[in-house]
Amino acid sequence: MDHIYGGEDEPMEKIIDVFVCKLRAKLLEMNDGLDVVRTVWGRGYQFEPKGFEPVFRHRVRVPR
């Protein structure tokens, strides 16, 4: 956390867990239930894209 925020105004540690939980849910939905976010206890999280094949259920419009 200090590395990311430089010791200034760092968010409460639990908010990171909330964001990762929401991200994990979205990735699970896109990848038919394959969990690609691994919890590294005492360290944080790690993205493991092995087998990650996103399935887009909605068409995404990219602004130009």
CSV table of C-alpha atoms in Angstrom, one decimal:
chain,number,residue,atom,x,y,z
A,1,MET,CA,0.0,0.0,0.0
A,2,ASP,CA,2.8,2.4,0.8
A,3,HIS,CA,4.4,1.7,-2.6
A,4,ILE,CA,1.1,2.5,-4.4
A,5,TYR,CA,0.1,5.5,-2.4
A,6,GLY,CA,3.5,6.7,-1.1
A,7,GLY,CA,2.2,6.8,2.4
A,8,GLU,CA,-0.2,9.6,1.7
A,9,ASP,CA,-4.0,9.3,2.0
A,10,GLU,CA,-3.9,5.6,1.4
A,11,PRO,CA,-7.4,4.0,1.4
A,12,MET,CA,-8.6,1.7,4.1
A,13,GLU,CA,-7.2,-1.8,3.3
A,14,LYS,CA,-10.7,-3.3,3.1
A,15,ILE,CA,-11.6,-1.2,0.0
A,16,ILE,CA,-9.1,-3.0,-2.1
A,17,ASP,CA,-10.8,-6.3,-1.1
A,18,VAL,CA,-14.1,-4.9,-2.2
A,19,PHE,CA,-12.8,-3.8,-5.6
A,20,VAL,CA,-11.1,-7.1,-6.2
A,21,CYS,CA,-14.3,-8.9,-5.2
A,22,LYS,CA,-16.3,-6.9,-7.8
A,23,LEU,CA,-13.6,-7.4,-10.4
A,24,ARG,CA,-13.4,-11.1,-9.7
A,25,ALA,CA,-17.2,-11.4,-10.1
A,26,LYS,CA,-17.1,-9.7,-13.5
A,27,LEU,CA,-14.3,-11.8,-14.7
A,28,LEU,CA,-16.0,-15.0,-13.6
A,29,GLU,CA,-19.1,-14.0,-15.5
A,30,MET,CA,-17.1,-13.3,-18.7
A,31,ASN,CA,-15.1,-16.5,-18.4
A,32,ASP,CA,-17.8,-19.1,-17.6
A,33,GLY,CA,-16.8,-19.4,-14.0
A,34,LEU,CA,-13.0,-19.8,-14.3
A,35,ASP,CA,-11.5,-17.8,-11.5
A,36,VAL,CA,-8.4,-16.1,-12.8
A,37,VAL,CA,-7.7,-13.9,-9.7
A,38,ARG,CA,-5.6,-15.7,-7.1
A,39,THR,CA,-5.4,-14.5,-3.5
A,40,VAL,CA,-1.8,-14.4,-2.3
A,41,TRP,CA,-2.2,-14.4,1.5
A,42,GLY,CA,-0.3,-11.7,3.2
A,43,ARG,CA,0.7,-10.1,-0.1
A,44,GLY,CA,-2.3,-9.3,-2.3
A,45,TYR,CA,-3.7,-10.7,-5.5
A,46,GLN,CA,-2.4,-12.1,-8.7
A,47,PHE,CA,-4.0,-12.3,-12.2
A,48,GLU,CA,-3.5,-15.8,-13.7
A,49,PRO,CA,-4.8,-15.6,-17.3
A,50,LYS,CA,-4.1,-19.3,-18.1
A,51,GLY,CA,-7.3,-20.5,-19.9
A,52,PHE,CA,-8.8,-17.0,-19.8
A,53,GLU,CA,-11.1,-16.7,-22.8
A,54,PRO,CA,-13.5,-13.8,-22.2
A,55,VAL,CA,-17.1,-14.3,-23.4
A,56,PHE,CA,-18.6,-10.9,-24.1
A,57,ARG,CA,-22.3,-11.1,-23.4
A,58,HIS,CA,-23.0,-7.4,-24.4
A,59,ARG,CA,-21.7,-5.5,-27.3
A,60,VAL,CA,-19.3,-2.8,-26.1
A,61,ARG,CA,-19.2,0.5,-27.9
A,62,VAL,CA,-15.9,2.3,-27.7
A,63,PRO,CA,-16.1,6.1,-27.9
A,64,ARG,CA,-14.0,7.7,-30.6
